[in-house]
């Protein structure tokens, strides 16, 4: 219930005096209220919860965060333990959660059936 | 969303993990507040990939789980009335009240309907002017603004047959209560990202300072969780306790001003009971005096209900981070999603449900053939 998911605005209109949009969630389309994000535009992404757009998703911030993670890797390459890095690289092509990687004692890969919301970005 | 794959990138996850492993020198206990984060952690095995010194404690951030039994029982009683159409999000249907749930009320003839949005419930009211339509208004700061807007719309449009059964809860007072508990082991918090999308980060600096705990606003993808842990551990190792926003792509410092204004208009802060935890001061919202006519508790007489919690259910301890779900004797035997003792097993964000869904085979608590996930927990 508290799940909030990212979606892309397809079109914007009005209903009962309220600003509404059709939002696409990876193929599923829903009617969404834009009263809390009145300046959201067609083509933009927003976090949507129970039929309400609550916050714009900022692509620039997403890019910066990913760049930070990349940078962390570069620092590791510069100052880290080469043997650990070699081990990490050996498993670098594996998918989460590193069934063949350096932390291989981990979880049950693929044991559980993914729930409906497996592709969603986030919750409450 | 085009960034979902990037935020689940195993190569970047390794880099974050490497950094956490390189940073940590002592044991630290962090609490992820949100049930959605708990599911990401258990589903991707993040707790098992972290250094042994870093323990993740699951917080009370599942709104379905913390809704008090008394409120569930009130919902069941209202939903049983022949003149009422009772609307709810799907994951409330199987939450056990005293002896039954909303699903059973419907099978006994009650008009219980699942809606995607509270605005859908308002439309039901418009389409059925001769019936009373009640919406079950539970949830944290993320759900409260949509429900507030719906009540505001009902008033604006003059819809008189709509009301809200309200049990909204607020995160910061819960964090405060956890920190004040004598048994508290939490040294840092991963704050719930989407709560902060609405509320901003302004409620946390004073709390972080007073309890000397780092608070890192954290998202819900695997890399978001790892980055939250990395920043919290880095602060703890340095002896710092500030508020950091690690989910900037969805959280502005000021939150959502339009939603905050609507919350201020429609609701007022009140003490709330949390299931399994008890009353936490100022931890909830109720309808403000201007909207009291839309309060289902005022419209229907539902007092004097005799509530009884199942003695075997230890979800209160799970919600406070005192017990891991699989440490409960009833886990996977007496208590399953099909036959739950408490809401933590049936909610799509419940910690017990996460362990049942992703860990039960590993823990040896399930028959080998059992592979159905959360069969009765429709996602809205």
mmCIF file of N, CA and C in Angstrom, chain B residues 248-378:
data_model
loop_
_atom_site.group_PDB
_atom_site.id
_atom_site.type_symbol
_atom_site.label_atom_id
_atom_site.label_comp_id
_atom_site.label_asym_id
_atom_site.label_seq_id
_atom_site.Cartn_x
_atom_site.Cartn_y
_atom_site.Cartn_z
ATOM 1 N N UNK B 248 18.775 12.083 -3.617
ATOM 2 C CA UNK B 248 18.477 13.429 -4.115
ATOM 3 C C UNK B 248 17.620 13.419 -5.368
ATOM 4 N N UNK B 249 17.612 12.307 -6.106
ATOM 5 C CA UNK B 249 16.825 12.326 -7.342
ATOM 6 C C UNK B 249 15.320 12.350 -7.063
ATOM 7 N N UNK B 250 14.912 12.036 -5.813
ATOM 8 C CA UNK B 250 13.480 12.053 -5.490
ATOM 9 C C UNK B 250 13.165 12.866 -4.236
ATOM 10 N N UNK B 251 14.183 13.384 -3.581
ATOM 11 C CA UNK B 251 13.946 14.125 -2.322
ATOM 12 C C UNK B 251 14.565 15.518 -2.405
ATOM 13 N N UNK B 252 13.709 16.535 -2.362
ATOM 14 C CA UNK B 252 14.200 17.916 -2.247
ATOM 15 C C UNK B 252 14.221 18.244 -0.753
ATOM 16 N N UNK B 253 15.150 19.074 -0.317
ATOM 17 C CA UNK B 253 15.230 19.390 1.126
ATOM 18 C C UNK B 253 13.916 19.913 1.691
ATOM 19 N N UNK B 254 13.175 20.656 0.855
ATOM 20 C CA UNK B 254 11.933 21.260 1.340
ATOM 21 C C UNK B 254 10.732 20.338 1.181
ATOM 22 N N UNK B 255 10.916 19.151 0.609
ATOM 23 C CA UNK B 255 9.787 18.242 0.399
ATOM 24 C C UNK B 255 8.862 18.730 -0.696
ATOM 25 N N UNK B 256 7.584 18.457 -0.543
ATOM 26 C CA UNK B 256 6.586 18.907 -1.515
ATOM 27 C C UNK B 256 5.690 19.955 -0.832
ATOM 28 N N UNK B 257 5.918 21.241 -1.099
ATOM 29 C CA UNK B 257 5.193 22.303 -0.374
ATOM 30 C C UNK B 257 3.675 22.213 -0.538
ATOM 31 N N UNK B 258 3.191 21.853 -1.731
ATOM 32 C CA UNK B 258 1.736 21.770 -1.943
ATOM 33 C C UNK B 258 1.133 20.668 -1.075
ATOM 34 N N UNK B 259 1.831 19.545 -0.992
ATOM 35 C CA UNK B 259 1.332 18.431 -0.167
ATOM 36 C C UNK B 259 1.378 18.809 1.316
ATOM 37 N N UNK B 260 2.445 19.496 1.723
ATOM 38 C CA UNK B 260 2.563 19.900 3.134
ATOM 39 C C UNK B 260 1.443 20.871 3.514
ATOM 40 N N UNK B 261 1.103 21.774 2.592
ATOM 41 C CA UNK B 261 0.035 22.735 2.871
ATOM 42 C C UNK B 261 -1.309 22.017 3.023
ATOM 43 N N UNK B 262 -1.538 21.017 2.191
ATOM 44 C CA UNK B 262 -2.791 20.273 2.279
ATOM 45 C C UNK B 262 -2.862 19.458 3.583
ATOM 46 N N UNK B 263 -1.737 18.860 3.979
ATOM 47 C CA UNK B 263 -1.692 18.130 5.254
ATOM 48 C C UNK B 263 -2.049 19.062 6.408
ATOM 49 N N UNK B 264 -1.481 20.244 6.374
ATOM 50 C CA UNK B 264 -1.701 21.243 7.420
ATOM 51 C C UNK B 264 -3.176 21.640 7.500
ATOM 52 N N UNK B 265 -3.819 21.703 6.334
ATOM 53 C CA UNK B 265 -5.223 22.119 6.286
ATOM 54 C C UNK B 265 -6.155 21.007 6.764
ATOM 55 N N UNK B 266 -5.918 19.793 6.306
ATOM 56 C CA UNK B 266 -6.899 18.712 6.508
ATOM 57 C C UNK B 266 -6.672 17.948 7.814
ATOM 58 N N UNK B 267 -5.421 17.818 8.213
ATOM 59 C CA UNK B 267 -5.117 17.003 9.392
ATOM 60 C C UNK B 267 -4.564 17.844 10.540
ATOM 61 N N UNK B 268 -4.581 17.240 11.731
ATOM 62 C CA UNK B 268 -3.853 17.809 12.871
ATOM 63 C C UNK B 268 -3.142 16.662 13.588
ATOM 64 N N UNK B 269 -2.007 16.998 14.192
ATOM 65 C CA UNK B 269 -1.177 15.977 14.845
ATOM 66 C C UNK B 269 -1.881 15.470 16.098
ATOM 67 N N UNK B 270 -1.794 14.166 16.325
ATOM 68 C CA UNK B 270 -2.409 13.558 17.506
ATOM 69 C C UNK B 270 -1.557 12.369 17.977
ATOM 70 N N UNK B 271 -1.774 11.941 19.205
ATOM 71 C CA UNK B 271 -1.122 10.716 19.679
ATOM 72 C C UNK B 271 -1.730 9.534 18.929
ATOM 73 N N UNK B 272 -0.924 8.519 18.637
ATOM 74 C CA UNK B 272 -1.441 7.329 17.958
ATOM 75 C C UNK B 272 -0.888 6.066 18.617
ATOM 76 N N UNK B 273 -1.746 5.050 18.677
ATOM 77 C CA UNK B 273 -1.268 3.725 19.091
ATOM 78 C C UNK B 273 -0.685 3.022 17.879
ATOM 79 N N UNK B 274 0.445 2.358 18.049
ATOM 80 C CA UNK B 274 1.067 1.556 16.996
ATOM 81 C C UNK B 274 0.922 0.095 17.405
ATOM 82 N N UNK B 275 0.450 -0.730 16.496
ATOM 83 C CA UNK B 275 0.237 -2.130 16.829
ATOM 84 C C UNK B 275 1.552 -2.768 17.268
ATOM 85 N N UNK B 276 1.488 -3.424 18.395
ATOM 86 C CA UNK B 276 2.661 -4.118 18.908
ATOM 87 C C UNK B 276 3.644 -3.213 19.637
ATOM 88 N N UNK B 277 3.439 -1.904 19.569
ATOM 89 C CA UNK B 277 4.384 -0.972 20.186
ATOM 90 C C UNK B 277 3.710 -0.170 21.294
ATOM 91 N N UNK B 278 2.492 0.295 21.044
ATOM 92 C CA UNK B 278 1.780 1.114 22.026
ATOM 93 C C UNK B 278 1.649 2.555 21.554
ATOM 94 N N UNK B 279 1.172 3.405 22.440
ATOM 95 C CA UNK B 279 0.914 4.800 22.071
ATOM 96 C C UNK B 279 2.239 5.569 21.998
ATOM 97 N N UNK B 280 2.418 6.296 20.886
ATOM 98 C CA UNK B 280 3.579 7.169 20.727
ATOM 99 C C UNK B 280 3.047 8.600 20.613
ATOM 100 N N UNK B 281 3.509 9.487 21.496
ATOM 101 C CA UNK B 281 2.989 10.862 21.464
ATOM 102 C C UNK B 281 3.209 11.538 20.107
ATOM 103 N N UNK B 282 2.213 12.272 19.674
ATOM 104 C CA UNK B 282 2.291 13.085 18.440
ATOM 105 C C UNK B 282 2.668 12.277 17.198
ATOM 106 N N UNK B 283 2.409 11.001 17.212
ATOM 107 C CA UNK B 283 2.909 10.162 16.117
ATOM 108 C C UNK B 283 1.878 9.931 15.021
ATOM 109 N N UNK B 284 0.773 10.665 15.047
ATOM 110 C CA UNK B 284 -0.220 10.425 14.003
ATOM 111 C C UNK B 284 -0.965 11.673 13.605
ATOM 112 N N UNK B 285 -1.856 11.491 12.643
ATOM 113 C CA UNK B 285 -2.743 12.572 12.232
ATOM 114 C C UNK B 285 -4.187 12.124 12.380
ATOM 115 N N UNK B 286 -5.064 13.105 12.684
ATOM 116 C CA UNK B 286 -6.497 12.903 12.574
ATOM 117 C C UNK B 286 -7.065 14.082 11.789
ATOM 118 N N UNK B 287 -8.299 13.975 11.345
ATOM 119 C CA UNK B 287 -8.902 15.067 10.596
ATOM 120 C C UNK B 287 -9.012 16.300 11.490
ATOM 121 N N UNK B 288 -8.717 17.458 10.922
ATOM 122 C CA UNK B 288 -8.817 18.694 11.702
ATOM 123 C C UNK B 288 -10.290 19.061 11.867
ATOM 124 N N UNK B 289 -10.560 20.012 12.751
ATOM 125 C CA UNK B 289 -11.946 20.357 13.081
ATOM 126 C C UNK B 289 -12.744 20.731 11.831
ATOM 127 N N UNK B 290 -12.100 21.370 10.858
ATOM 128 C CA UNK B 290 -12.790 21.796 9.637
ATOM 129 C C UNK B 290 -13.335 20.619 8.831
ATOM 130 N N UNK B 291 -12.736 19.443 9.010
ATOM 131 C CA UNK B 291 -13.131 18.275 8.213
ATOM 132 C C UNK B 291 -13.721 17.163 9.082
ATOM 133 N N UNK B 292 -14.073 17.480 10.327
ATOM 134 C CA UNK B 292 -14.539 16.454 11.268
ATOM 135 C C UNK B 292 -15.778 15.720 10.740
ATOM 136 N N UNK B 293 -16.598 16.412 9.926
ATOM 137 C CA UNK B 293 -17.795 15.770 9.353
ATOM 138 C C UNK B 293 -17.438 14.563 8.494
ATOM 139 N N UNK B 294 -16.203 14.531 8.001
ATOM 140 C CA UNK B 294 -15.804 13.434 7.105
ATOM 141 C C UNK B 294 -15.106 12.309 7.864
ATOM 142 N N UNK B 295 -15.148 12.358 9.186
ATOM 143 C CA UNK B 295 -14.499 11.329 10.010
ATOM 144 C C UNK B 295 -15.479 10.181 10.246
ATOM 145 N N UNK B 296 -15.137 8.987 9.744
ATOM 146 C CA UNK B 296 -16.045 7.831 9.858
ATOM 147 C C UNK B 296 -16.315 7.469 11.319
ATOM 148 N N UNK B 297 -15.339 7.737 12.204
ATOM 149 C CA UNK B 297 -15.563 7.409 13.620
ATOM 150 C C UNK B 297 -16.638 8.290 14.230
ATOM 151 N N UNK B 298 -16.785 9.513 13.698
ATOM 152 C CA UNK B 298 -17.843 10.392 14.169
ATOM 153 C C UNK B 298 -19.178 10.022 13.544
ATOM 154 N N UNK B 299 -19.117 9.563 12.299
ATOM 155 C CA UNK B 299 -20.346 9.259 11.565
ATOM 156 C C UNK B 299 -20.972 7.942 12.028
ATOM 157 N N UNK B 300 -20.140 6.988 12.431
ATOM 158 C CA UNK B 300 -20.631 5.672 12.852
ATOM 159 C C UNK B 300 -20.236 5.426 14.305
ATOM 160 N N UNK B 301 -21.093 4.762 15.028
ATOM 161 C CA UNK B 301 -20.777 4.446 16.416
ATOM 162 C C UNK B 301 -19.998 3.134 16.460
ATOM 163 N N UNK B 302 -18.705 3.226 16.726
ATOM 164 C CA UNK B 302 -17.877 2.016 16.720
ATOM 165 C C UNK B 302 -17.023 1.922 17.980
ATOM 166 N N UNK B 303 -17.543 2.408 19.073
ATOM 167 C CA UNK B 303 -16.758 2.332 20.307
ATOM 168 C C UNK B 303 -17.082 1.039 21.058
ATOM 169 N N UNK B 304 -16.296 0.750 22.070
ATOM 170 C CA UNK B 304 -16.561 -0.404 22.933
ATOM 171 C C UNK B 304 -16.294 -1.752 22.290
ATOM 172 N N UNK B 305 -15.383 -1.784 21.315
ATOM 173 C CA UNK B 305 -15.062 -3.068 20.675
ATOM 174 C C UNK B 305 -14.058 -3.826 21.550
ATOM 175 N N UNK B 306 -14.302 -5.122 21.721
ATOM 176 C CA UNK B 306 -13.415 -5.951 22.531
ATOM 177 C C UNK B 306 -12.331 -6.537 21.624
ATOM 178 N N UNK B 307 -11.110 -5.990 21.701
ATOM 179 C CA UNK B 307 -10.043 -6.467 20.819
ATOM 180 C C UNK B 307 -9.181 -7.507 21.540
ATOM 181 N N UNK B 308 -8.749 -8.495 20.785
ATOM 182 C CA UNK B 308 -7.891 -9.543 21.360
ATOM 183 C C UNK B 308 -6.762 -9.889 20.395
ATOM 184 N N UNK B 309 -5.545 -9.637 20.798
ATOM 185 C CA UNK B 309 -4.367 -9.994 19.991
ATOM 186 C C UNK B 309 -4.055 -11.483 20.189
ATOM 187 N N UNK B 310 -3.640 -12.190 19.141
ATOM 188 C CA UNK B 310 -3.205 -13.577 19.342
ATOM 189 C C UNK B 310 -1.941 -13.624 20.199
ATOM 190 N N UNK B 311 -1.950 -14.464 21.216
ATOM 191 C CA UNK B 311 -0.831 -14.499 22.176
ATOM 192 C C UNK B 311 0.477 -14.922 21.513
ATOM 193 N N UNK B 312 0.376 -15.743 20.448
ATOM 194 C CA UNK B 312 1.605 -16.275 19.833
ATOM 195 C C UNK B 312 2.323 -15.242 18.970
ATOM 196 N N UNK B 313 1.632 -14.164 18.600
ATOM 197 C CA UNK B 313 2.212 -13.222 17.630
ATOM 198 C C UNK B 313 3.214 -12.296 18.311
ATOM 199 N N UNK B 314 4.442 -12.242 17.757
ATOM 200 C CA UNK B 314 5.490 -11.407 18.347
ATOM 201 C C UNK B 314 5.862 -10.252 17.406
ATOM 202 N N UNK B 315 4.890 -9.841 16.588
ATOM 203 C CA UNK B 315 5.208 -8.817 15.591
ATOM 204 C C UNK B 315 5.616 -7.496 16.238
ATOM 205 N N UNK B 316 5.143 -7.232 17.457
ATOM 206 C CA UNK B 316 5.550 -6.008 18.142
ATOM 207 C C UNK B 316 7.055 -5.958 18.334
ATOM 208 N N UNK B 317 7.634 -7.108 18.685
ATOM 209 C CA UNK B 317 9.093 -7.158 18.856
ATOM 210 C C UNK B 317 9.811 -7.023 17.516
ATOM 211 N N UNK B 318 9.212 -7.624 16.478
ATOM 212 C CA UNK B 318 9.799 -7.500 15.133
ATOM 213 C C UNK B 318 9.783 -6.037 14.704
ATOM 214 N N UNK B 319 8.662 -5.353 14.952
ATOM 215 C CA UNK B 319 8.522 -3.953 14.536
ATOM 216 C C UNK B 319 9.481 -3.030 15.275
ATOM 217 N N UNK B 320 9.891 -3.426 16.471
ATOM 218 C CA UNK B 320 10.835 -2.600 17.234
ATOM 219 C C UNK B 320 12.287 -3.011 17.008
ATOM 220 N N UNK B 321 12.487 -3.992 16.130
ATOM 221 C CA UNK B 321 13.850 -4.432 15.844
ATOM 222 C C UNK B 321 14.449 -5.287 16.942
ATOM 223 N N UNK B 322 13.612 -5.834 17.833
ATOM 224 C CA UNK B 322 14.121 -6.645 18.943
ATOM 225 C C UNK B 322 14.206 -8.118 18.574
ATOM 226 N N UNK B 323 13.537 -8.491 17.488
ATOM 227 C CA UNK B 323 13.460 -9.897 17.099
ATOM 228 C C UNK B 323 13.456 -9.970 15.580
ATOM 229 N N UNK B 324 14.261 -10.872 15.014
ATOM 230 C CA UNK B 324 14.183 -11.102 13.573
ATOM 231 C C UNK B 324 13.008 -12.052 13.307
ATOM 232 N N UNK B 325 12.316 -11.885 12.175
ATOM 233 C CA UNK B 325 11.106 -12.684 11.929
ATOM 234 C C UNK B 325 11.287 -14.188 12.132
ATOM 235 N N UNK B 326 12.400 -14.738 11.627
ATOM 236 C CA UNK B 326 12.569 -16.197 11.687
ATOM 237 C C UNK B 326 12.909 -16.679 13.102
ATOM 238 N N UNK B 327 13.165 -15.753 14.005
ATOM 239 C CA UNK B 327 13.425 -16.158 15.393
ATOM 240 C C UNK B 327 12.120 -16.389 16.161
ATOM 241 N N UNK B 328 10.992 -16.027 15.557
ATOM 242 C CA UNK B 328 9.684 -16.257 16.173
ATOM 243 C C UNK B 328 9.291 -17.728 15.974
ATOM 244 N N UNK B 329 8.824 -18.358 17.042
ATOM 245 C CA UNK B 329 8.500 -19.800 16.958
ATOM 246 C C UNK B 329 7.375 -20.088 15.982
ATOM 247 N N UNK B 330 6.477 -19.120 15.791
ATOM 248 C CA UNK B 330 5.331 -19.352 14.914
ATOM 249 C C UNK B 330 5.671 -19.150 13.441
ATOM 250 N N UNK B 331 6.851 -18.577 13.142
ATOM 251 C CA UNK B 331 7.213 -18.213 11.770
ATOM 252 C C UNK B 331 7.193 -19.429 10.844
ATOM 253 N N UNK B 332 6.391 -19.351 9.801
ATOM 254 C CA UNK B 332 6.367 -20.413 8.785
ATOM 255 C C UNK B 332 5.616 -21.653 9.209
ATOM 256 N N UNK B 333 5.153 -21.712 10.454
ATOM 257 C CA UNK B 333 4.385 -22.884 10.912
ATOM 258 C C UNK B 333 2.969 -22.427 11.252
ATOM 259 N N UNK B 334 2.815 -21.877 12.465
ATOM 260 C CA UNK B 334 1.507 -21.338 12.843
ATOM 261 C C UNK B 334 1.153 -20.103 12.012
ATOM 262 N N UNK B 335 2.170 -19.399 11.563
ATOM 263 C CA UNK B 335 1.977 -18.107 10.913
ATOM 264 C C UNK B 335 2.573 -18.115 9.505
ATOM 265 N N UNK B 336 1.712 -17.986 8.497
ATOM 266 C CA UNK B 336 2.141 -17.898 7.100
ATOM 267 C C UNK B 336 1.283 -16.828 6.417
ATOM 268 N N UNK B 337 1.660 -16.381 5.209
ATOM 269 C CA UNK B 337 0.804 -15.394 4.530
ATOM 270 C C UNK B 337 -0.624 -15.900 4.322
ATOM 271 N N UNK B 338 -0.794 -17.209 4.153
ATOM 272 C CA UNK B 338 -2.136 -17.745 3.978
ATOM 273 C C UNK B 338 -2.927 -17.706 5.280
ATOM 274 N N UNK B 339 -2.235 -17.881 6.382
ATOM 275 C CA UNK B 339 -2.896 -17.888 7.682
ATOM 276 C C UNK B 339 -2.064 -17.062 8.673
ATOM 277 N N UNK B 340 -2.099 -15.740 8.529
ATOM 278 C CA UNK B 340 -1.198 -14.891 9.326
ATOM 279 C C UNK B 340 -1.701 -14.654 10.750
ATOM 280 N N UNK B 341 -0.779 -14.637 11.684
ATOM 281 C CA UNK B 341 -1.146 -14.238 13.053
ATOM 282 C C UNK B 341 -1.162 -12.722 13.169
ATOM 283 N N UNK B 342 -0.240 -12.084 12.445
ATOM 284 C CA UNK B 342 -0.135 -10.631 12.543
ATOM 285 C C UNK B 342 0.099 -10.011 11.182
ATOM 286 N N UNK B 343 -0.026 -8.682 11.140
ATOM 287 C CA UNK B 343 0.061 -7.964 9.871
ATOM 288 C C UNK B 343 1.454 -8.038 9.256
ATOM 289 N N UNK B 344 2.500 -8.209 10.067
ATOM 290 C CA UNK B 344 3.856 -8.252 9.509
ATOM 291 C C UNK B 344 4.046 -9.435 8.568
ATOM 292 N N UNK B 345 3.191 -10.456 8.692
ATOM 293 C CA UNK B 345 3.291 -11.607 7.798
ATOM 294 C C UNK B 345 2.466 -11.413 6.530
ATOM 295 N N UNK B 346 1.443 -10.577 6.566
ATOM 296 C CA UNK B 346 0.531 -10.496 5.429
ATOM 297 C C UNK B 346 0.742 -9.236 4.595
ATOM 298 N N UNK B 347 1.321 -8.212 5.163
ATOM 299 C CA UNK B 347 1.513 -6.972 4.415
ATOM 300 C C UNK B 347 2.603 -7.127 3.370
ATOM 301 N N UNK B 348 2.413 -6.445 2.225
ATOM 302 C CA UNK B 348 3.444 -6.526 1.180
ATOM 303 C C UNK B 348 4.736 -5.840 1.618
ATOM 304 N N UNK B 349 4.714 -5.100 2.705
ATOM 305 C CA UNK B 349 5.938 -4.476 3.213
ATOM 306 C C UNK B 349 6.367 -5.031 4.566
ATOM 307 N N UNK B 350 5.679 -6.046 5.057
ATOM 308 C CA UNK B 350 5.981 -6.577 6.375
ATOM 309 C C UNK B 350 7.309 -7.317 6.408
ATOM 310 N N UNK B 351 8.033 -7.199 7.520
ATOM 311 C CA UNK B 351 9.337 -7.861 7.644
ATOM 312 C C UNK B 351 9.173 -9.382 7.634
ATOM 313 N N UNK B 352 8.131 -9.903 8.309
ATOM 314 C CA UNK B 352 7.921 -11.354 8.333
ATOM 315 C C UNK B 352 7.619 -11.863 6.921
ATOM 316 N N UNK B 353 6.830 -11.066 6.163
ATOM 317 C CA UNK B 353 6.515 -11.450 4.792
ATOM 318 C C UNK B 353 7.781 -11.492 3.946
ATOM 319 N N UNK B 354 8.689 -10.544 4.165
ATOM 320 C CA UNK B 354 9.946 -10.519 3.395
ATOM 321 C C UNK B 354 10.756 -11.785 3.656
ATOM 322 N N UNK B 355 10.868 -12.174 4.922
ATOM 323 C CA UNK B 355 11.625 -13.385 5.255
ATOM 324 C C UNK B 355 10.921 -14.626 4.706
ATOM 325 N N UNK B 356 9.588 -14.625 4.785
ATOM 326 C CA UNK B 356 8.846 -15.797 4.279
ATOM 327 C C UNK B 356 9.033 -15.914 2.775
ATOM 328 N N UNK B 357 8.974 -14.764 2.097
ATOM 329 C CA UNK B 357 9.037 -14.762 0.642
ATOM 330 C C UNK B 357 10.421 -15.117 0.126
ATOM 331 N N UNK B 358 11.461 -14.581 0.746
ATOM 332 C CA UNK B 358 12.804 -14.710 0.182
ATOM 333 C C UNK B 358 13.746 -15.616 0.956
ATOM 334 N N UNK B 359 13.433 -15.941 2.194
ATOM 335 C CA UNK B 359 14.400 -16.670 3.003
ATOM 336 C C UNK B 359 13.902 -17.996 3.548
ATOM 337 N N UNK B 360 12.632 -18.332 3.361
ATOM 338 C CA UNK B 360 12.117 -19.465 4.126
ATOM 339 C C UNK B 360 12.755 -20.777 3.710
ATOM 340 N N UNK B 361 13.134 -20.920 2.432
ATOM 341 C CA UNK B 361 13.770 -22.161 2.002
ATOM 342 C C UNK B 361 15.131 -22.295 2.674
ATOM 343 N N UNK B 362 15.827 -21.178 2.714
ATOM 344 C CA UNK B 362 17.142 -21.158 3.338
ATOM 345 C C UNK B 362 17.044 -21.472 4.828
ATOM 346 N N UNK B 363 15.974 -20.975 5.452
ATOM 347 C CA UNK B 363 15.817 -21.152 6.894
ATOM 348 C C UNK B 363 15.207 -22.504 7.239
ATOM 349 N N UNK B 364 14.768 -23.247 6.224
ATOM 350 C CA UNK B 364 14.220 -24.571 6.464
ATOM 351 C C UNK B 364 12.895 -24.563 7.179
ATOM 352 N N UNK B 365 12.082 -23.551 6.915
ATOM 353 C CA UNK B 365 10.810 -23.443 7.624
ATOM 354 C C UNK B 365 9.619 -23.727 6.721
ATOM 355 N N UNK B 366 9.873 -24.123 5.490
ATOM 356 C CA UNK B 366 8.748 -24.308 4.583
ATOM 357 C C UNK B 366 8.806 -25.658 3.891
ATOM 358 N N UNK B 367 7.657 -26.202 3.527
ATOM 359 C CA UNK B 367 7.667 -27.405 2.715
ATOM 360 C C UNK B 367 8.312 -27.108 1.368
ATOM 361 N N UNK B 368 9.010 -28.095 0.809
ATOM 362 C CA UNK B 368 9.794 -27.861 -0.399
ATOM 363 C C UNK B 368 8.945 -27.342 -1.554
ATOM 364 N N UNK B 369 7.694 -27.726 -1.603
ATOM 365 C CA UNK B 369 6.870 -27.357 -2.751
ATOM 366 C C UNK B 369 6.312 -25.934 -2.661
ATOM 367 N N UNK B 370 6.451 -25.345 -1.510
ATOM 368 C CA UNK B 370 5.814 -24.036 -1.323
ATOM 369 C C UNK B 370 6.594 -22.947 -2.043
ATOM 370 N N UNK B 371 6.070 -22.455 -3.117
ATOM 371 C CA UNK B 371 6.772 -21.415 -3.863
ATOM 372 C C UNK B 371 5.902 -20.208 -4.137
ATOM 373 N N UNK B 372 4.659 -20.245 -3.669
ATOM 374 C CA UNK B 372 3.765 -19.134 -3.981
ATOM 375 C C UNK B 372 4.105 -17.917 -3.130
ATOM 376 N N UNK B 373 4.370 -16.798 -3.757
ATOM 377 C CA UNK B 373 4.673 -15.608 -2.963
ATOM 378 C C UNK B 373 3.403 -14.906 -2.507
ATOM 379 N N UNK B 374 3.366 -14.474 -1.311
ATOM 380 C CA UNK B 374 2.334 -13.573 -0.800
ATOM 381 C C UNK B 374 1.026 -13.656 -1.556
ATOM 382 N N UNK B 375 0.447 -14.848 -1.574
ATOM 383 C CA UNK B 375 -0.702 -15.062 -2.454
ATOM 384 C C UNK B 375 -1.854 -14.111 -2.185
ATOM 385 N N UNK B 376 -1.963 -13.645 -0.951
ATOM 386 C CA UNK B 376 -3.136 -12.830 -0.623
ATOM 387 C C UNK B 376 -2.785 -11.367 -0.416
ATOM 388 N N UNK B 377 -1.725 -10.937 -1.053
ATOM 389 C CA UNK B 377 -1.300 -9.576 -0.797
ATOM 390 C C UNK B 377 -1.225 -8.765 -2.083
ATOM 391 N N UNK B 378 -2.368 -8.453 -2.642
ATOM 392 C CA UNK B 378 -2.338 -7.724 -3.907
ATOM 393 C C UNK B 378 -1.624 -6.387 -3.759
#
